[in-house]
Amino acid sequence: SALLMLVILSVAIGATIALDALFGGPLTGASMNPARSFAPALVSGQWKDFWVYLAGPLIGAPLGAFAYQFVRGEHPRLPGPTPAPEEA
């Protein structure tokens, strides 16, 4: 049912965020929020790995949108040549 699916998805998303907060940050020093990483990089002048926080959302958003459409079964039509009208 739809309610069961909503509960399962909610738990999966919550567990992902919880695991990232518990293990990802302390082990790597990374943050999940690009805005949270911008100020320390700006103040310290260390931009070496900041590109990940910019590239991740820019690449992940379109990939996520295409994956969503693929899972839903709706495949977007790519623009292409229009067929010539048939002559009677």
Short mmCIF file of N, CA, C and O in Angstrom, two decimals:
data_model
loop_
_atom_site.label_atom_id
_atom_site.label_comp_id
_atom_site.label_asym_id
_atom_site.label_seq_id
_atom_site.Cartn_x
_atom_site.Cartn_y
_atom_site.Cartn_z
N SER A 1 0.84 -1.19 0.00
CA SER A 1 0.00 0.00 0.00
C SER A 1 0.89 1.25 0.00
O SER A 1 2.07 1.20 0.29
N ALA A 2 0.29 2.36 -0.30
CA ALA A 2 1.03 3.62 -0.41
C ALA A 2 1.57 4.06 0.95
O ALA A 2 2.68 4.59 1.04
N LEU A 3 0.80 3.82 2.01
CA LEU A 3 1.25 4.23 3.34
C LEU A 3 2.47 3.42 3.78
O LEU A 3 3.43 3.97 4.33
N LEU A 4 2.46 2.14 3.52
CA LEU A 4 3.61 1.29 3.86
C LEU A 4 4.85 1.73 3.08
O LEU A 4 5.95 1.80 3.64
N MET A 5 4.69 2.04 1.80
CA MET A 5 5.81 2.51 0.98
C MET A 5 6.35 3.82 1.53
O MET A 5 7.57 4.01 1.58
N LEU A 6 5.47 4.72 1.95
CA LEU A 6 5.90 6.00 2.52
C LEU A 6 6.71 5.78 3.80
O LEU A 6 7.74 6.42 4.01
N VAL A 7 6.26 4.86 4.64
CA VAL A 7 6.98 4.58 5.89
C VAL A 7 8.35 3.99 5.58
O VAL A 7 9.37 4.38 6.17
N ILE A 8 8.42 3.04 4.65
CA ILE A 8 9.70 2.41 4.30
C ILE A 8 10.67 3.44 3.74
O ILE A 8 11.85 3.48 4.12
N LEU A 9 10.19 4.29 2.84
CA LEU A 9 11.06 5.31 2.26
C LEU A 9 11.52 6.32 3.31
O LEU A 9 12.67 6.75 3.29
N SER A 10 10.64 6.68 4.22
CA SER A 10 11.00 7.63 5.27
C SER A 10 12.10 7.06 6.17
O SER A 10 13.05 7.76 6.52
N VAL A 11 11.96 5.79 6.53
CA VAL A 11 12.98 5.16 7.37
C VAL A 11 14.31 5.05 6.62
O VAL A 11 15.38 5.29 7.18
N ALA A 12 14.25 4.72 5.33
CA ALA A 12 15.48 4.60 4.54
C ALA A 12 16.20 5.94 4.44
O ALA A 12 17.44 6.01 4.61
N ILE A 13 15.48 7.01 4.18
CA ILE A 13 16.10 8.33 4.08
C ILE A 13 16.65 8.77 5.43
O ILE A 13 17.77 9.26 5.54
N GLY A 14 15.87 8.58 6.49
CA GLY A 14 16.32 8.94 7.83
C GLY A 14 17.56 8.16 8.25
O GLY A 14 18.48 8.72 8.85
N ALA A 15 17.59 6.86 7.94
CA ALA A 15 18.75 6.03 8.29
C ALA A 15 19.99 6.47 7.52
O ALA A 15 21.10 6.48 8.07
N THR A 16 19.82 6.85 6.26
CA THR A 16 20.95 7.33 5.47
C THR A 16 21.55 8.59 6.07
O THR A 16 22.77 8.72 6.22
N ILE A 17 20.70 9.52 6.44
CA ILE A 17 21.18 10.77 7.03
C ILE A 17 21.81 10.52 8.39
O ILE A 17 22.86 11.09 8.72
N ALA A 18 21.20 9.64 9.18
CA ALA A 18 21.75 9.33 10.51
C ALA A 18 23.13 8.68 10.39
O ALA A 18 24.06 9.04 11.12
N LEU A 19 23.27 7.71 9.49
CA LEU A 19 24.57 7.05 9.33
C LEU A 19 25.63 8.03 8.83
O LEU A 19 26.79 7.95 9.26
N ASP A 20 25.24 8.93 7.94
CA ASP A 20 26.20 9.93 7.46
C ASP A 20 26.63 10.85 8.60
O ASP A 20 27.81 11.17 8.72
N ALA A 21 25.67 11.26 9.42
CA ALA A 21 26.00 12.16 10.53
C ALA A 21 26.85 11.45 11.58
O ALA A 21 27.75 12.05 12.17
N LEU A 22 26.58 10.16 11.82
CA LEU A 22 27.31 9.43 12.85
C LEU A 22 28.71 9.01 12.40
O LEU A 22 29.64 9.00 13.20
N PHE A 23 28.85 8.63 11.13
CA PHE A 23 30.13 8.08 10.67
C PHE A 23 30.85 8.96 9.64
O PHE A 23 32.06 9.08 9.68
N GLY A 24 30.12 9.51 8.71
CA GLY A 24 30.75 10.27 7.63
C GLY A 24 31.47 11.50 8.11
O GLY A 24 32.64 11.73 7.76
N GLY A 25 30.83 12.30 8.91
CA GLY A 25 31.45 13.53 9.40
C GLY A 25 32.65 13.27 10.29
O GLY A 25 33.73 13.81 10.06
N PRO A 26 32.49 12.45 11.35
CA PRO A 26 33.63 12.22 12.24
C PRO A 26 34.83 11.54 11.55
O PRO A 26 35.98 11.82 11.89
N LEU A 27 34.58 10.66 10.59
CA LEU A 27 35.68 9.95 9.94
C LEU A 27 36.40 10.80 8.90
O LEU A 27 37.62 10.72 8.75
N THR A 28 35.64 11.60 8.16
CA THR A 28 36.23 12.34 7.04
C THR A 28 36.30 13.84 7.26
O THR A 28 37.00 14.54 6.53
N GLY A 29 35.53 14.35 8.19
CA GLY A 29 35.46 15.79 8.40
C GLY A 29 34.56 16.49 7.39
O GLY A 29 34.50 17.71 7.35
N ALA A 30 33.86 15.73 6.58
CA ALA A 30 32.98 16.30 5.55
C ALA A 30 31.65 16.73 6.15
O ALA A 30 31.25 16.26 7.21
N SER A 31 30.97 17.60 5.47
CA SER A 31 29.62 17.99 5.86
C SER A 31 28.67 17.67 4.72
O SER A 31 29.08 17.51 3.57
N MET A 32 27.39 17.54 5.04
CA MET A 32 26.39 17.24 4.00
C MET A 32 25.87 18.50 3.33
O MET A 32 25.20 18.42 2.32
N ASN A 33 26.20 19.64 3.87
CA ASN A 33 25.65 20.91 3.38
C ASN A 33 26.77 21.73 2.75
O ASN A 33 27.71 22.14 3.43
N PRO A 34 26.70 21.98 1.43
CA PRO A 34 27.75 22.78 0.79
C PRO A 34 27.90 24.17 1.40
O PRO A 34 29.02 24.69 1.49
N ALA A 35 26.80 24.76 1.86
CA ALA A 35 26.89 26.09 2.47
C ALA A 35 27.67 26.03 3.78
O ALA A 35 28.40 26.97 4.12
N ARG A 36 27.55 24.93 4.50
CA ARG A 36 28.29 24.76 5.77
C ARG A 36 29.79 24.62 5.51
O ARG A 36 30.60 24.94 6.36
N SER A 37 30.17 24.14 4.35
CA SER A 37 31.58 23.96 4.02
C SER A 37 32.19 25.21 3.39
O SER A 37 33.41 25.34 3.32
N PHE A 38 31.36 26.12 2.91
CA PHE A 38 31.86 27.30 2.21
C PHE A 38 32.59 28.26 3.14
O PHE A 38 33.69 28.73 2.83
N ALA A 39 32.00 28.58 4.31
CA ALA A 39 32.61 29.55 5.22
C ALA A 39 33.98 29.11 5.71
O ALA A 39 34.93 29.91 5.67
N PRO A 40 34.15 27.86 6.18
CA PRO A 40 35.51 27.46 6.60
C PRO A 40 36.52 27.52 5.45
O PRO A 40 37.68 27.89 5.67
N ALA A 41 36.09 27.16 4.25
CA ALA A 41 37.01 27.23 3.11
C ALA A 41 37.38 28.68 2.80
O ALA A 41 38.53 28.98 2.49
N LEU A 42 36.40 29.56 2.92
CA LEU A 42 36.64 30.98 2.65
C LEU A 42 37.59 31.59 3.67
O LEU A 42 38.55 32.29 3.32
N VAL A 43 37.34 31.30 4.94
CA VAL A 43 38.15 31.88 6.01
C VAL A 43 39.58 31.33 5.99
O VAL A 43 40.54 32.07 6.15
N SER A 44 39.71 30.03 5.76
CA SER A 44 41.04 29.41 5.80
C SER A 44 41.78 29.55 4.48
O SER A 44 43.00 29.36 4.44
N GLY A 45 41.06 29.82 3.40
CA GLY A 45 41.69 29.94 2.09
C GLY A 45 42.08 28.60 1.49
O GLY A 45 42.87 28.55 0.56
N GLN A 46 41.52 27.52 1.99
CA GLN A 46 41.83 26.19 1.48
C GLN A 46 40.68 25.71 0.60
O GLN A 46 39.63 25.32 1.09
N TRP A 47 40.88 25.74 -0.70
CA TRP A 47 39.84 25.38 -1.67
C TRP A 47 40.14 24.06 -2.37
O TRP A 47 39.48 23.71 -3.34
N LYS A 48 41.12 23.31 -1.88
CA LYS A 48 41.60 22.12 -2.58
C LYS A 48 40.47 21.13 -2.90
O LYS A 48 40.34 20.68 -4.03
N ASP A 49 39.65 20.77 -1.94
CA ASP A 49 38.61 19.77 -2.14
C ASP A 49 37.20 20.35 -2.19
O ASP A 49 36.22 19.61 -2.18
N PHE A 50 37.09 21.66 -2.25
CA PHE A 50 35.76 22.27 -2.26
C PHE A 50 34.99 22.00 -3.54
O PHE A 50 33.77 22.03 -3.55
N TRP A 51 35.69 21.67 -4.61
CA TRP A 51 35.02 21.41 -5.90
C TRP A 51 34.01 20.27 -5.77
O TRP A 51 33.02 20.25 -6.49
N VAL A 52 34.25 19.35 -4.83
CA VAL A 52 33.32 18.23 -4.65
C VAL A 52 31.95 18.74 -4.23
O VAL A 52 30.91 18.23 -4.67
N TYR A 53 31.92 19.77 -3.38
CA TYR A 53 30.65 20.31 -2.90
C TYR A 53 29.90 21.08 -3.99
O TYR A 53 28.70 21.29 -3.90
N LEU A 54 30.61 21.51 -5.01
CA LEU A 54 29.96 22.18 -6.13
C LEU A 54 29.57 21.19 -7.22
O LEU A 54 28.47 21.26 -7.77
N ALA A 55 30.45 20.25 -7.51
CA ALA A 55 30.19 19.29 -8.59
C ALA A 55 29.13 18.27 -8.19
O ALA A 55 28.33 17.84 -9.03
N GLY A 56 29.10 17.87 -6.93
CA GLY A 56 28.15 16.85 -6.47
C GLY A 56 26.70 17.21 -6.77
O GLY A 56 25.99 16.45 -7.44
N PRO A 57 26.21 18.35 -6.32
CA PRO A 57 24.83 18.72 -6.62
C PRO A 57 24.57 18.98 -8.10
O PRO A 57 23.51 18.65 -8.62
N LEU A 58 25.57 19.55 -8.79
CA LEU A 58 25.37 19.86 -10.21
C LEU A 58 25.29 18.59 -11.06
O LEU A 58 24.59 18.56 -12.07
N ILE A 59 26.00 17.56 -10.67
CA ILE A 59 25.96 16.29 -11.40
C ILE A 59 24.85 15.39 -10.86
O ILE A 59 24.14 14.72 -11.61
N GLY A 60 24.69 15.39 -9.54
CA GLY A 60 23.72 14.49 -8.91
C GLY A 60 22.26 14.85 -9.19
O GLY A 60 21.42 13.95 -9.31
N ALA A 61 21.95 16.13 -9.31
CA ALA A 61 20.56 16.52 -9.54
C ALA A 61 20.03 16.01 -10.89
O ALA A 61 18.96 15.39 -10.93
N PRO A 62 20.74 16.23 -11.99
CA PRO A 62 20.23 15.67 -13.26
C PRO A 62 20.21 14.15 -13.27
O PRO A 62 19.26 13.54 -13.78
N LEU A 63 21.23 13.51 -12.68
CA LEU A 63 21.22 12.05 -12.63
C LEU A 63 20.05 11.54 -11.80
O LEU A 63 19.42 10.54 -12.16
N GLY A 64 19.77 12.21 -10.70
CA GLY A 64 18.63 11.83 -9.87
C GLY A 64 17.30 12.01 -10.60
O GLY A 64 16.40 11.18 -10.48
N ALA A 65 17.18 13.07 -11.38
CA ALA A 65 15.95 13.31 -12.14
C ALA A 65 15.74 12.23 -13.20
O ALA A 65 14.63 11.71 -13.36
N PHE A 66 16.81 11.87 -13.90
CA PHE A 66 16.69 10.81 -14.91
C PHE A 66 16.41 9.46 -14.25
O PHE A 66 15.61 8.67 -14.76
N ALA A 67 17.03 9.19 -13.11
CA ALA A 67 16.77 7.93 -12.40
C ALA A 67 15.32 7.87 -11.94
O ALA A 67 14.67 6.82 -12.03
N TYR A 68 14.79 8.99 -11.47
CA TYR A 68 13.39 9.05 -11.03
C TYR A 68 12.45 8.75 -12.20
O TYR A 68 11.52 7.96 -12.07
N GLN A 69 12.71 9.35 -13.34
CA GLN A 69 11.86 9.10 -14.50
C GLN A 69 11.99 7.66 -14.97
O GLN A 69 11.02 7.04 -15.39
N PHE A 70 13.19 7.09 -14.87
CA PHE A 70 13.40 5.71 -15.28
C PHE A 70 12.64 4.74 -14.38
O PHE A 70 11.99 3.81 -14.86
N VAL A 71 12.69 5.00 -13.08
CA VAL A 71 11.99 4.13 -12.13
C VAL A 71 10.48 4.24 -12.31
O VAL A 71 9.76 3.24 -12.22
N ARG A 72 10.00 5.42 -12.60
CA ARG A 72 8.56 5.61 -12.81
C ARG A 72 8.09 5.01 -14.12
O ARG A 72 6.90 4.81 -14.33
N GLY A 73 9.00 4.72 -15.02
CA GLY A 73 8.62 4.13 -16.29
C GLY A 73 8.30 5.13 -17.37
O GLY A 73 7.92 4.76 -18.46
N GLU A 74 8.45 6.40 -17.08
CA GLU A 74 8.20 7.43 -18.07
C GLU A 74 9.54 7.85 -18.66
O GLU A 74 10.36 8.46 -18.01
N HIS A 75 9.76 7.49 -19.89
CA HIS A 75 11.02 7.81 -20.54
C HIS A 75 10.84 9.07 -21.37
O HIS A 75 10.02 9.10 -22.29
N PRO A 76 11.59 10.14 -21.04
CA PRO A 76 11.44 11.37 -21.80
C PRO A 76 11.91 11.18 -23.24
O PRO A 76 12.86 10.46 -23.50
N ARG A 77 11.20 11.80 -24.16
CA ARG A 77 11.58 11.72 -25.57
C ARG A 77 12.65 12.76 -25.84
O ARG A 77 12.54 13.90 -25.46
N LEU A 78 13.68 12.32 -26.49
CA LEU A 78 14.74 13.24 -26.86
C LEU A 78 14.35 13.98 -28.13
O LEU A 78 13.70 13.41 -29.02
N PRO A 79 14.73 15.24 -28.21
CA PRO A 79 14.39 15.97 -29.44
C PRO A 79 15.13 15.38 -30.63
O PRO A 79 16.29 15.00 -30.54
N GLY A 80 14.45 15.26 -31.70
CA GLY A 80 15.05 14.71 -32.90
C GLY A 80 14.34 15.25 -34.13
O GLY A 80 13.48 16.12 -34.04
N PRO A 81 14.71 14.74 -35.28
CA PRO A 81 14.06 15.22 -36.50
C PRO A 81 12.58 14.84 -36.49
O PRO A 81 12.19 13.76 -36.05
N THR A 82 11.79 15.75 -36.97
CA THR A 82 10.36 15.47 -37.07
C THR A 82 10.09 14.68 -38.33
O THR A 82 10.71 14.92 -39.38
N PRO A 83 9.20 13.71 -38.25
CA PRO A 83 8.92 12.91 -39.46
C PRO A 83 8.25 13.76 -40.53
O PRO A 83 7.47 14.68 -40.24
N ALA A 84 8.58 13.46 -41.77
CA ALA A 84 7.98 14.19 -42.89
C ALA A 84 6.52 13.80 -43.02
O ALA A 84 6.14 12.66 -42.82
N PRO A 85 5.66 14.77 -43.34
CA PRO A 85 4.24 14.42 -43.50
C PRO A 85 4.06 13.49 -44.72
O PRO A 85 4.71 13.66 -45.77
N GLU A 86 3.23 12.52 -44.52
CA GLU A 86 2.99 11.57 -45.61
C GLU A 86 2.10 12.20 -46.66
O GLU A 86 1.17 12.93 -46.36
N GLU A 87 2.44 11.92 -47.92
CA GLU A 87 1.66 12.47 -49.02
C GLU A 87 0.50 11.54 -49.33
O GLU A 87 0.64 10.34 -49.33
N ALA A 88 -0.65 12.12 -49.63
CA ALA A 88 -1.85 11.32 -49.90
C ALA A 88 -1.96 10.92 -51.33
O ALA A 88 -1.43 11.33 -52.26
#
